[in-house]
Coordinates of C-alpha atoms and ligand atoms in Angstrom, one line a residue:
X1 CA -14.8 8.4 8.1
X2 CA -13.4 5.0 7.1
X3 CA -10.4 5.0 4.7
X4 CA -9.9 3.0 1.6
X5 CA -6.6 1.0 1.3
X6 CA -5.1 0.5 -2.2
X7 CA -1.8 0.1 -3.9
X8 CA -0.2 3.3 -5.1
X9 CA 0.3 3.9 -8.8
X10 CA 2.5 6.4 -10.6
X11 CA -0.2 9.1 -10.7
X12 CA 0.0 9.2 -6.9
X13 CA 3.7 10.2 -6.7
X14 CA 3.1 13.9 -6.0
X15 CA 0.4 13.2 -3.4
X16 CA 2.7 10.7 -1.7
X17 CA 5.6 13.1 -1.6
X18 CA 3.3 15.8 -0.2
X19 CA 2.1 13.3 2.5
X20 CA 5.6 12.4 3.5
X21 CA 6.8 16.0 3.6
X22 CA 4.0 17.0 5.9
X23 CA 3.3 13.9 7.9
X24 CA 6.1 11.4 8.0
X25 CA 9.1 10.8 10.2
X26 CA 11.8 12.5 8.1
X27 CA 15.0 12.6 10.3
X28 CA 17.9 10.3 9.7
X29 CA 17.1 8.9 6.3
X30 CA 17.7 9.5 2.6
X31 CA 15.6 12.3 1.0
X32 CA 12.4 11.3 -0.8
X33 CA 12.5 12.0 -4.5
X34 CA 10.1 11.6 -7.4
X35 CA 12.7 9.3 -9.1
X36 CA 13.0 7.1 -6.0
X37 CA 9.2 6.6 -5.6
X38 CA 8.9 5.9 -9.3
X39 CA 11.7 3.3 -9.1
X40 CA 10.0 1.7 -6.1
X41 CA 6.6 1.5 -7.9
X42 CA 8.3 0.0 -10.9
X43 CA 10.3 -2.5 -8.9
X44 CA 7.4 -3.8 -6.7
X45 CA 4.0 -2.2 -7.5
X46 CA 2.3 -3.9 -4.6
X47 CA 4.6 -2.6 -1.9
X48 CA 3.4 1.0 -1.4
X49 CA -0.1 0.9 0.1
X50 CA -2.1 4.1 0.5
X51 CA -5.0 5.0 2.8
X52 CA -7.4 7.4 1.1
X53 CA -10.6 9.2 1.9
X54 CA -13.0 11.5 0.2
X55 CA -13.5 14.1 2.9
X56 CA -11.5 16.9 4.5
X57 CA -8.7 19.0 3.0
X58 CA -9.1 18.0 -0.6
X59 CA -12.8 19.0 -0.8
X60 CA -16.0 16.9 -0.8
X61 CA -15.8 13.9 -3.0
X62 CA -12.1 14.4 -4.0
X63 CA -9.8 11.6 -3.1
X64 CA -7.1 12.5 -0.6
X65 CA -4.2 10.4 0.4
X66 CA -4.2 10.4 4.2
X67 CA -1.7 7.6 5.0
X68 CA 0.9 5.3 3.6
X69 CA 3.1 2.3 4.3
X70 CA 5.7 0.5 2.2
X71 CA 6.0 -3.2 2.8
X72 CA 9.1 -4.3 1.0
X73 CA 9.6 -8.0 0.0
X74 CA 13.1 -9.0 -1.0
X75 CA 12.3 -12.7 -1.3
X76 CA 13.6 -13.3 2.2
X77 CA 11.8 -11.1 4.7
X78 CA 9.5 -8.1 4.7
X79 CA 10.6 -4.7 5.9
X80 CA 8.3 -1.8 6.5
X81 CA 9.0 1.8 5.6
X82 CA 7.2 5.1 5.4
X83 CA 4.3 4.5 7.8
X84 CA 2.7 8.0 8.0
X85 CA -0.8 9.3 8.7
X86 CA -1.9 13.0 8.3
X87 CA -1.9 14.7 11.7
X88 CA -5.7 15.4 11.5
X89 CA -6.4 11.7 10.8
X90 CA -4.3 10.3 13.7
X91 CA -5.7 8.2 16.5
X92 CA -8.6 7.0 14.3
X93 CA -7.1 3.6 13.5
X94 CA -5.6 4.5 10.1
X95 CA -2.1 3.5 11.1
X96 CA -3.3 0.2 12.5
X97 CA -5.2 -0.5 9.2
X98 CA -2.1 0.2 7.1
X99 CA 0.0 -2.1 9.3
X100 CA -2.7 -4.8 9.0
X101 CA -2.6 -4.4 5.2
X102 CA 1.2 -4.6 5.2
X103 CA 1.0 -7.8 7.4
X104 CA -1.5 -9.3 5.0
X105 CA 0.8 -8.6 2.0
X106 CA 3.7 -10.1 3.9
X107 CA 1.8 -13.3 4.7
X108 CA 0.5 -13.5 1.1
X109 CA 4.1 -13.4 -0.4
X110 CA 5.2 -16.1 2.1
X111 CA 7.4 -14.0 4.4
X112 CA 8.2 -15.5 7.7
X113 CA 8.9 -12.2 9.5
X114 CA 8.1 -8.5 9.1
X115 CA 10.0 -5.7 10.8
X116 CA 10.2 -2.0 11.1
X117 CA 12.8 0.6 12.2
X118 CA 11.6 3.5 14.4
X119 CA 13.7 6.3 15.8
X120 CA 14.3 5.7 19.5
X121 CA 12.7 9.0 20.5
X122 CA 9.6 8.7 18.3
X123 CA 7.0 7.9 21.0
X124 CA 4.0 7.6 18.7
X125 CA 6.0 5.4 16.3
X126 CA 7.0 3.1 19.1
X127 CA 3.5 3.0 20.5
X128 CA 1.8 2.0 17.2
X129 CA 4.1 -1.0 16.7
X130 CA 3.6 -2.1 20.3
X131 CA -0.1 -1.7 19.9
X132 CA -0.1 -3.9 16.7
X133 CA 1.7 -6.9 18.2
X134 CA 5.3 -6.1 17.3
X135 CA 8.1 -6.6 19.8
X136 CA 11.2 -4.5 20.2
X137 CA 14.5 -6.3 19.6
X138 CA 16.8 -4.7 22.2
X139 CA 19.6 -7.2 21.4
X140 CA 20.3 -5.9 17.9
X141 CA 22.1 -2.8 16.5
X142 CA 21.6 -1.4 13.0
X143 CA 24.7 -1.0 10.8
X144 CA 24.3 1.3 7.8
X145 CA 26.5 2.4 4.9
X146 CA 25.1 5.2 2.7
X147 CA 25.7 4.4 -1.0
X148 CA 24.7 7.8 -2.3
X149 CA 23.4 10.7 -0.2
X150 CA 21.5 8.5 2.2
Ligands
COA1 C1 2.7 6.7 14.2 C2 1.5 7.0 13.4 C3 1.7 6.4 12.0 C4 0.3 6.4 14.0 O1 -0.8 6.5 13.2 P1 -2.3 6.5 13.7 O2 -3.2 6.4 12.6 O3 -2.5 7.7 14.6 O4 -2.4 5.2 14.6 P2 -3.7 4.4 15.1 O5 -4.8 5.4 15.3 O6 -3.9 3.3 14.2 O7 -3.2 4.0 16.5 C5 -3.2 2.6 16.9 C6 -2.7 2.5 18.3 O8 -1.3 2.9 18.4 C7 -1.1 3.6 19.6 N1 -0.7 5.0 19.3 C8 -0.7 5.6 18.1 N2 -0.3 6.9 18.2 C9 -0.1 7.0 19.5 C10 0.4 8.2 20.3 N3 0.6 9.4 19.7 N4 0.5 8.0 21.6 C11 0.3 6.8 22.2 N5 -0.2 5.7 21.6 C12 -0.3 5.8 20.2 C13 -2.4 3.5 20.4 O9 -2.3 2.3 21.2 C14 -3.4 3.4 19.3 O10 -4.6 2.9 19.7 P3 -5.7 3.9 20.4 O11 -5.8 5.1 19.6 O12 -7.0 3.0 20.5 O13 -5.2 4.1 21.8 C15 1.2 8.5 13.2 O14 1.3 9.1 14.5 C16 2.3 9.2 12.3 O15 2.1 9.3 11.1 N6 3.3 9.8 12.9 C17 4.4 10.5 12.2 C18 5.2 9.5 11.3 C19 5.8 8.4 12.1 O16 6.3 8.7 13.2 N7 5.7 7.2 11.6 C20 6.2 6.0 12.2 C21 7.6 5.8 11.9 S1 7.9 4.0 11.9

């Protein structure tokens, strides 16, 4: 079953939070909240891209969110967050399609580079970036300062 890719809108927030709670990589990052997703959609409505279908758990004909990716554009580079695909829809090309959509958006806004952070022991995460033409930068370290509870 092919998926439809589309930007998220405020009506999707509950479905997005449910997708991330059940299907995303959730360690070592700030908690997802309604307010945070709403603020993200308000700030950059094209950044959160959803993969949806009309089969499976939600019932025949009902749209279900099966995957997501955030491609953030800060005017300098594009950084990707929250790539997630429902377990029952994995290894069907959904992740690859979301990454292609993120890359398309990055090119459209004029970004010269796109990057993603993946936990070192997340084998499927590492594999999907490798499979889609990303290279690991072993000579960099990430430095982080939480500003609230992140
Ligand atoms: C990582 C994730 C998004 C991949 O989504 P997906 O829809 O299954 O990916 P695709 O079907 O598009 O896979 C594309 C390619 O990536 C590689 N790949 C993806 N998952 C893999 C796995 N579990 N093991 C090995 N290779 C994998 C393969 O090369 C695959 O091509 P193939 O199926 O023809 O062999 C999904 O497993 C997921 O949501 N995981 C939990 C959340 C997460 O870890 N997100 C990434 C954080 S950055």
